Short mmCIF file of C-alpha atoms and ligand atoms in Angstrom, two decimals:
data_model
loop_
_atom_site.label_atom_id
_atom_site.label_comp_id
_atom_site.label_asym_id
_atom_site.label_seq_id
_atom_site.Cartn_x
_atom_site.Cartn_y
_atom_site.Cartn_z
CA MET G 1 -105.12 161.10 97.14
CA ASN G 2 -101.93 159.25 96.19
CA ASN G 3 -100.08 159.76 92.81
CA LEU G 4 -101.75 157.61 90.20
CA TYR G 5 -99.28 156.44 87.37
CA ILE G 6 -100.48 154.30 84.43
CA THR G 7 -99.02 151.13 86.14
CA ARG G 8 -97.08 149.87 88.97
CA PRO G 9 -94.52 146.87 88.84
CA LEU G 10 -95.80 143.61 90.46
CA LEU G 11 -93.48 143.05 93.39
CA PRO G 12 -93.21 139.83 95.04
CA ASP G 13 -92.90 139.31 98.60
CA ILE G 14 -89.33 140.13 99.39
CA LYS G 15 -89.08 136.93 101.54
CA LYS G 16 -89.73 134.77 98.52
CA MET G 17 -87.08 136.67 96.46
CA THR G 18 -84.68 136.20 99.20
CA THR G 19 -84.96 132.56 99.14
CA MET G 20 -84.47 132.38 95.61
CA LEU G 21 -81.37 134.66 95.87
CA LYS G 22 -80.04 132.44 98.40
CA ASP G 23 -80.18 129.50 95.99
CA ILE G 24 -78.24 131.58 93.37
CA TRP G 25 -75.58 132.48 96.03
CA GLU G 26 -75.32 129.00 96.85
CA SER G 27 -74.95 128.02 92.98
CA LYS G 28 -72.22 130.69 92.50
CA LYS G 29 -73.84 130.81 89.07
CA LEU G 30 -75.21 134.36 88.34
CA THR G 31 -75.68 134.16 84.72
CA ASN G 32 -74.77 132.09 81.28
CA VAL G 33 -77.98 130.00 81.51
CA GLY G 34 -78.22 128.61 85.06
CA SER G 35 -81.08 126.77 86.79
CA GLN G 36 -83.31 129.82 87.26
CA HIS G 37 -83.26 130.44 83.45
CA VAL G 38 -83.98 126.96 82.41
CA THR G 39 -86.91 126.92 84.88
CA LEU G 40 -88.37 130.24 84.04
CA GLU G 41 -87.98 129.33 80.16
CA ALA G 42 -89.78 126.30 80.52
CA ALA G 43 -92.44 127.92 82.48
CA LEU G 44 -93.06 130.52 80.01
CA LEU G 45 -93.19 128.22 76.86
CA LYS G 46 -96.16 126.66 78.81
CA TYR G 47 -97.90 129.93 79.94
CA LEU G 48 -97.45 131.53 76.44
CA LYS G 49 -98.64 128.31 74.69
CA VAL G 50 -95.56 128.67 72.15
CA ASN G 51 -93.48 126.07 70.69
CA GLN G 52 -89.94 127.30 70.93
CA LEU G 53 -88.90 130.35 73.51
CA SER G 54 -85.41 131.89 74.06
CA LEU G 55 -85.07 134.37 77.13
CA PHE G 56 -83.34 137.70 76.66
CA ASN G 57 -81.81 140.66 78.84
CA ASN G 58 -84.41 142.82 77.36
CA GLY G 59 -87.03 143.13 74.46
CA THR G 60 -84.93 145.46 72.25
CA ILE G 61 -81.79 143.16 71.95
CA ALA G 62 -84.19 140.14 71.53
CA LEU G 63 -85.90 142.07 68.51
CA ILE G 64 -82.51 142.86 67.10
CA VAL G 65 -81.36 139.34 67.12
CA ALA G 66 -84.81 138.11 65.65
CA ILE G 67 -84.15 140.25 62.77
CA GLN G 68 -80.46 139.09 62.52
CA SER G 69 -81.57 135.41 62.75
CA LEU G 70 -84.01 135.76 59.68
CA ARG G 71 -81.20 137.41 57.88
CA LEU G 72 -83.35 140.20 56.84
CA SER G 73 -82.03 143.31 54.87
CA GLY G 74 -83.23 146.12 52.74
CA GLU G 75 -86.54 147.40 53.90
CA VAL G 76 -88.95 146.13 56.62
CA ILE G 77 -92.54 147.69 56.70
CA THR G 78 -93.76 148.68 59.90
CA THR G 79 -96.02 150.91 61.84
CA PRO G 80 -95.37 154.32 62.96
CA PHE G 81 -97.87 154.20 65.86
CA THR G 82 -95.45 152.29 68.50
CA PHE G 83 -92.37 152.44 70.99
CA PRO G 84 -89.22 153.75 69.50
CA ALA G 85 -87.64 150.40 69.95
CA THR G 86 -89.42 149.04 66.83
CA PRO G 87 -88.12 151.02 64.02
CA HIS G 88 -84.82 151.37 65.97
CA VAL G 89 -84.22 147.72 65.84
CA LEU G 90 -84.38 147.90 61.88
CA THR G 91 -81.90 150.79 61.60
CA TRP G 92 -79.51 148.87 64.06
CA ASN G 93 -79.78 146.09 61.64
CA GLY G 94 -78.80 148.44 58.40
CA ILE G 95 -82.48 148.08 57.26
CA LYS G 96 -84.74 150.80 56.32
CA PRO G 97 -88.15 151.17 58.06
CA ILE G 98 -91.14 151.66 55.86
CA PHE G 99 -93.98 153.30 57.55
CA CYS G 100 -97.59 151.89 56.91
CA ASP G 101 -100.48 153.45 57.93
CA ILE G 102 -102.74 152.06 60.73
CA ASP G 103 -106.26 150.67 61.21
CA ALA G 104 -108.45 153.11 63.03
CA GLU G 105 -110.10 150.39 65.08
CA THR G 106 -107.29 148.37 66.12
CA LEU G 107 -104.59 150.94 65.95
CA ASN G 108 -102.41 148.19 64.23
CA ILE G 109 -100.72 148.15 60.87
CA ASP G 110 -103.58 148.20 58.29
CA PRO G 111 -103.24 145.06 56.23
CA CYS G 112 -104.94 146.73 53.21
CA LYS G 113 -102.13 149.17 53.05
CA ILE G 114 -99.06 147.13 53.08
CA GLU G 115 -99.23 145.88 49.51
CA LYS G 116 -98.49 149.22 48.21
CA ALA G 117 -95.52 149.74 50.39
CA ILE G 118 -93.94 146.55 49.04
CA THR G 119 -90.92 147.11 46.85
CA PRO G 120 -88.01 144.76 45.41
CA ASP G 121 -86.16 145.61 48.62
CA THR G 122 -88.78 144.43 50.93
CA THR G 123 -87.89 141.68 53.24
CA ALA G 124 -90.38 141.41 55.76
CA ILE G 125 -93.50 143.04 57.84
CA LEU G 126 -92.65 143.91 61.42
CA GLY G 127 -96.10 144.28 63.11
CA VAL G 128 -96.86 145.37 66.61
CA HIS G 129 -100.03 144.03 68.75
CA VAL G 130 -100.23 147.51 70.08
CA PHE G 131 -101.88 147.72 73.52
CA GLY G 132 -102.19 143.92 73.43
CA THR G 133 -104.76 143.98 70.62
CA PRO G 134 -103.70 141.34 67.94
CA CYS G 135 -102.71 142.42 64.61
CA GLU G 136 -104.78 140.86 61.76
CA VAL G 137 -102.50 138.06 61.79
CA ASP G 138 -104.37 135.89 58.91
CA ALA G 139 -104.46 138.82 56.34
CA ILE G 140 -100.87 139.69 57.13
CA GLN G 141 -99.58 136.04 56.76
CA LYS G 142 -101.48 135.85 53.34
CA ILE G 143 -99.78 138.92 51.98
CA ALA G 144 -96.22 137.67 53.23
CA ASP G 145 -96.79 134.30 51.94
CA TYR G 146 -97.59 135.73 48.33
CA TYR G 147 -94.75 138.12 48.24
CA GLY G 148 -92.18 135.63 50.05
CA LEU G 149 -91.62 137.93 53.07
CA LYS G 150 -91.00 136.98 56.74
CA VAL G 151 -93.19 138.24 59.48
CA VAL G 152 -91.95 139.27 62.84
CA TYR G 153 -94.15 140.67 65.77
CA ASP G 154 -93.18 142.92 68.40
CA ALA G 155 -95.61 141.41 71.06
CA ALA G 156 -94.35 143.64 74.14
CA HIS G 157 -97.71 144.36 75.07
CA ALA G 158 -99.43 140.93 74.41
CA PHE G 159 -98.14 138.79 77.20
CA GLY G 160 -100.70 135.79 77.61
CA VAL G 161 -102.79 136.93 74.48
CA GLU G 162 -104.43 134.01 72.72
CA ILE G 163 -106.56 133.60 69.59
CA ASP G 164 -108.79 130.64 69.51
CA GLY G 165 -106.51 128.93 72.25
CA ARG G 166 -103.50 129.78 70.26
CA GLY G 167 -100.62 131.51 71.81
CA ILE G 168 -100.20 135.07 69.89
CA GLY G 169 -96.48 134.12 69.84
CA THR G 170 -97.02 131.26 67.48
CA PHE G 171 -98.07 133.63 64.66
CA GLY G 172 -95.66 134.72 62.07
CA ASP G 173 -91.96 133.67 61.99
CA ILE G 174 -90.64 135.26 65.27
CA SER G 175 -92.61 137.16 68.14
CA MET G 176 -90.87 139.28 70.82
CA PHE G 177 -92.10 139.79 74.36
CA SER G 178 -90.84 142.56 76.67
CA PHE G 179 -90.29 141.51 80.51
CA HIS G 180 -89.63 145.40 81.20
CA ALA G 181 -90.84 146.57 84.67
CA THR G 182 -93.92 148.28 83.10
CA LYS G 183 -95.01 145.25 81.41
CA LEU G 184 -97.73 142.97 83.08
CA PHE G 185 -95.17 140.19 83.50
CA HIS G 186 -91.53 141.24 83.90
CA THR G 187 -88.26 140.42 85.08
CA ALA G 188 -87.31 144.18 85.88
CA GLU G 189 -85.55 144.25 82.56
CA GLY G 190 -85.86 141.16 80.09
CA GLY G 191 -87.42 139.87 77.17
CA ALA G 192 -87.90 136.80 75.08
CA LEU G 193 -88.35 135.31 71.40
CA SER G 194 -90.98 133.02 70.41
CA TYR G 195 -90.97 131.00 67.23
CA ASN G 196 -92.28 127.85 65.52
CA ASP G 197 -89.15 126.84 63.68
CA PRO G 198 -86.83 124.44 65.74
CA ASN G 199 -84.11 124.99 63.34
CA LEU G 200 -83.80 128.80 64.30
CA LYS G 201 -83.21 127.96 68.10
CA GLN G 202 -79.38 127.08 67.33
CA ARG G 203 -78.82 130.40 65.47
CA ILE G 204 -80.76 132.31 67.85
CA GLU G 205 -79.10 130.93 71.09
CA LEU G 206 -75.66 131.56 69.28
CA LEU G 207 -76.55 135.12 68.54
CA LYS G 208 -77.40 135.90 71.75
CA ASN G 209 -74.18 134.91 73.19
CA PHE G 210 -71.57 136.53 71.04
CA GLY G 211 -71.85 133.37 68.53
CA ILE G 212 -69.79 131.35 70.90
CA LYS G 213 -70.50 127.63 69.89
CA SER G 214 -67.65 126.04 72.10
CA GLU G 215 -64.53 127.33 73.92
CA GLU G 216 -62.54 127.18 70.64
CA GLU G 217 -65.41 128.20 68.04
CA VAL G 218 -67.13 131.59 67.48
CA MET G 219 -69.39 131.21 64.56
CA MET G 220 -70.71 134.57 63.80
CA PRO G 221 -70.54 138.23 65.07
CA GLY G 222 -73.29 137.75 68.24
CA ILE G 223 -74.25 140.23 70.90
CA ASN G 224 -74.72 139.66 74.61
CA GLY G 225 -78.44 138.99 74.81
CA LYS G 226 -78.41 136.63 77.97
CA MET G 227 -81.05 136.91 80.84
CA ASN G 228 -79.02 136.66 84.12
CA GLU G 229 -80.15 134.53 87.07
CA LEU G 230 -81.36 137.41 89.07
CA GLN G 231 -83.65 138.40 86.28
CA ALA G 232 -85.21 134.77 85.90
CA ALA G 233 -85.48 134.25 89.72
CA LEU G 234 -87.62 137.70 89.91
CA GLY G 235 -89.48 136.27 86.90
CA LEU G 236 -90.11 133.13 88.61
CA CYS G 237 -91.73 135.05 91.55
CA VAL G 238 -93.72 137.39 89.27
CA LEU G 239 -95.16 134.60 87.25
CA GLN G 240 -97.05 133.22 90.09
CA MET G 241 -98.65 136.65 90.42
CA VAL G 242 -99.83 137.03 86.85
CA GLU G 243 -103.13 135.34 86.79
CA GLN G 244 -104.32 137.17 89.90
CA GLU G 245 -103.27 140.50 88.46
CA ARG G 246 -104.99 139.85 85.09
CA GLN G 247 -108.24 139.04 86.81
CA LYS G 248 -107.91 142.39 89.11
CA ARG G 249 -107.52 144.23 85.73
CA LYS G 250 -110.27 142.60 83.99
CA SER G 251 -112.68 143.83 87.01
CA ILE G 252 -111.10 147.36 86.73
CA LEU G 253 -111.64 147.36 82.83
CA GLU G 254 -115.40 146.51 83.65
CA ILE G 255 -115.62 149.60 85.93
CA TYR G 256 -113.96 151.74 83.35
CA ARG G 257 -116.47 150.32 80.83
CA ARG G 258 -119.40 151.28 83.26
CA LEU G 259 -118.12 154.88 83.79
CA LEU G 260 -116.86 155.77 80.37
CA GLY G 261 -118.50 153.24 77.85
CA ASN G 262 -121.53 155.38 77.05
CA ILE G 263 -120.05 158.83 77.03
CA GLU G 264 -120.34 160.39 73.67
CA GLY G 265 -116.94 161.38 72.33
CA ILE G 266 -114.73 158.84 74.28
CA SER G 267 -114.17 155.28 72.86
CA ILE G 268 -112.33 152.36 74.61
CA VAL G 269 -109.38 151.05 72.40
CA GLY G 270 -109.28 147.33 71.77
CA TYR G 271 -111.08 144.62 74.15
CA LYS G 272 -113.16 143.63 71.59
CA SER G 273 -114.37 139.79 71.54
CA GLY G 274 -112.55 137.05 69.83
CA TYR G 275 -109.17 136.78 71.70
CA VAL G 276 -108.04 136.48 75.29
CA PRO G 277 -106.55 140.03 76.21
CA SER G 278 -103.33 140.89 77.93
CA TYR G 279 -105.04 143.40 80.19
CA GLN G 280 -101.70 145.44 79.52
CA TYR G 281 -102.89 148.90 79.14
CA PHE G 282 -106.33 150.80 79.38
CA VAL G 283 -106.56 153.44 76.52
CA ILE G 284 -109.19 155.71 75.50
CA ARG G 285 -109.60 157.96 72.36
CA ILE G 286 -110.95 161.42 72.94
CA ASP G 287 -113.19 163.11 70.24
CA SER G 288 -112.54 166.76 71.06
CA ALA G 289 -115.36 168.30 68.94
CA ILE G 290 -117.85 166.26 71.21
CA ILE G 291 -116.13 166.23 74.36
CA GLY G 292 -115.26 170.20 74.08
CA LYS G 293 -111.53 169.56 75.17
CA THR G 294 -108.49 168.20 73.53
CA ARG G 295 -106.61 165.09 74.33
CA ASP G 296 -103.90 167.37 75.64
CA GLN G 297 -106.35 169.40 77.94
CA VAL G 298 -107.58 166.11 79.52
CA TYR G 299 -104.09 165.09 80.07
CA GLU G 300 -103.02 168.43 81.94
CA LYS G 301 -106.31 168.32 84.05
CA LEU G 302 -105.47 164.98 85.06
CA LYS G 303 -101.76 165.77 86.01
CA GLU G 304 -102.98 168.98 87.92
CA ASN G 305 -104.98 166.39 90.06
CA ASN G 306 -101.61 164.14 90.32
CA ILE G 307 -102.83 161.47 87.97
CA PHE G 308 -100.34 160.81 85.29
CA ALA G 309 -102.00 159.67 82.24
CA ARG G 310 -99.57 158.93 79.16
CA LYS G 311 -100.09 159.83 75.57
CA TYR G 312 -99.02 156.65 74.11
CA PHE G 313 -97.89 156.59 71.33
CA TYR G 314 -97.26 160.32 70.67
CA PRO G 315 -95.22 161.51 68.74
CA LEU G 316 -95.52 159.12 65.90
CA CYS G 317 -92.01 157.31 65.22
CA SER G 318 -92.41 158.84 61.56
CA ASN G 319 -92.30 162.15 63.14
CA TYR G 320 -88.79 161.52 65.21
CA ALA G 321 -86.05 163.67 63.86
CA CYS G 322 -84.27 160.55 62.69
CA TYR G 323 -87.12 159.24 60.43
CA LYS G 324 -89.29 162.29 59.53
CA ASN G 325 -87.29 162.61 56.02
CA LEU G 326 -88.11 159.06 54.99
CA PRO G 327 -90.49 159.04 52.12
CA SER G 328 -92.75 156.87 54.07
CA SER G 329 -92.97 159.24 56.97
CA ALA G 330 -95.06 161.77 54.83
CA THR G 331 -98.22 162.91 56.55
CA GLY G 332 -100.16 162.13 53.40
CA ASN G 333 -98.90 158.26 53.67
CA LEU G 334 -100.14 158.08 57.31
CA PRO G 335 -103.29 160.07 57.50
CA VAL G 336 -105.04 157.55 60.03
CA ALA G 337 -101.86 157.70 62.39
CA ASN G 338 -101.52 161.23 62.23
CA ARG G 339 -104.85 161.82 63.32
CA ILE G 340 -105.38 159.21 66.12
CA VAL G 341 -102.17 160.05 67.70
CA ASN G 342 -103.70 163.09 68.86
CA GLU G 343 -106.72 161.46 70.40
CA VAL G 344 -105.36 158.76 72.56
CA LEU G 345 -104.46 158.63 76.25
CA CYS G 346 -103.40 155.71 78.35
CA LEU G 347 -104.97 155.72 81.60
CA PRO G 348 -103.76 154.09 85.40
CA PHE G 349 -104.51 150.42 84.93
CA TYR G 350 -103.34 147.95 87.56
CA GLY G 351 -104.56 145.62 90.04
CA GLY G 352 -103.93 147.96 93.12
CA LEU G 353 -106.33 150.63 91.58
CA ASN G 354 -109.38 151.38 93.90
CA ASP G 355 -112.89 152.15 93.06
CA ASP G 356 -112.66 155.57 94.15
CA GLU G 357 -109.77 156.40 92.41
CA ILE G 358 -111.02 155.17 89.07
CA ALA G 359 -114.08 157.11 89.60
CA LYS G 360 -112.12 160.08 90.17
CA ILE G 361 -110.13 159.52 87.14
CA CYS G 362 -113.44 159.21 85.04
CA ASP G 363 -115.11 162.18 86.68
CA ILE G 364 -112.12 164.52 85.46
CA ILE G 365 -112.32 163.21 82.14
CA ILE G 366 -115.91 163.69 81.81
CA ASN G 367 -116.76 166.82 83.56
CA LYS G 368 -116.91 169.59 81.37
CA LYS G 369 -117.27 172.24 84.02
CA LYS G 370 -113.86 171.42 85.39
CA ILE G 371 -111.87 172.81 82.56
C1 PLP C 1 -91.52 147.98 76.13
C2 PLP C 1 -91.57 147.73 74.56
C3 PLP C 1 -90.44 147.48 73.73
C4 PLP C 1 -89.06 147.40 74.36
O1 PLP C 1 -88.88 146.36 75.23
P1 PLP C 1 -87.62 146.41 76.31
O2 PLP C 1 -87.84 145.02 77.01
O3 PLP C 1 -87.83 147.57 77.34
O4 PLP C 1 -86.21 146.67 75.54
C5 PLP C 1 -90.40 147.43 72.56
N1 PLP C 1 -91.80 147.54 71.77
C6 PLP C 1 -92.79 147.97 72.47
C7 PLP C 1 -93.99 148.22 71.80
C8 PLP C 1 -92.70 148.28 73.77
O5 PLP C 1 -93.64 148.71 74.34
#
């Protein structure tokens, strides 16, 4: 059997891509908002059902700019159960991350625990729609409105997620999408910010282009966050494949559900009713007391069979050397996150996975004799 990884990038037909590249060659415009960029931005605005969109060279720079654009400072409340980029963008803005515990069901920041983390220095809440499961956006907005805080979402996993027909990127003040190659929709490297306030557009566009307003005017210390034409062209090709890929992953989810859904000691993370999922990841939780083996043992056993699962998001950000001494990083402050981080396992999940491969993965996870 071939090696199995948790994801494989969508790759368009090379001829299609070559045609796009020829157009770029002829235009002699490789970056600085060319026609590919303009077309992709319009297409994604529609697909994501958002009001404003700005493309970026990657999701991390996009999130750094989001925080700059809202002029956040002091402390921002966030989750420890995420990719390192989430707390790092706060640090890069001179902001202290305050870790808040997660909800045991969604694995997202627990709104019931946000209030007690608020201090006079708090300026915002940075939520993450982990594995594409939406945060409790209404509860979070209510807290933010009451205390006068901004809300930013890391929606890196939430491409195409909708709640009641509303794009996930319309909640909060700004949302960030990542278009990294490991994400469902990608531009090799890339990202975007979505937001509702049209007045933010100018500031975000200036910040992502060195603050340059005109040949003779630089307004602010901006950064280089521009998506180039090659990235945008790849994105246009990949976007045509996204809907079919999501349908394939939906079928694969059903097979996983059939094989793992009724196994005591294994629970499937997310995919509850009430929203359109992104199908970005398929993640299980393993209760070692019931299954008779730990998450790490299952991970190793899969690896011996050339199946490369991932322990997302182990270790917690609050346990990184750079954050572990923060008062909010104390284990006692984050009991749910510290427990669940040892139970999660991200399994192979992409359209090209076949039935036999899925069956084999599940067999290794379930079969007690094999360990
Ligand atoms: C992928 C990812 C990012 C970073 O995005 P890049 O485009 O790789 O910079 C940020 N947050 C989360 C949760 C991610 O999964």
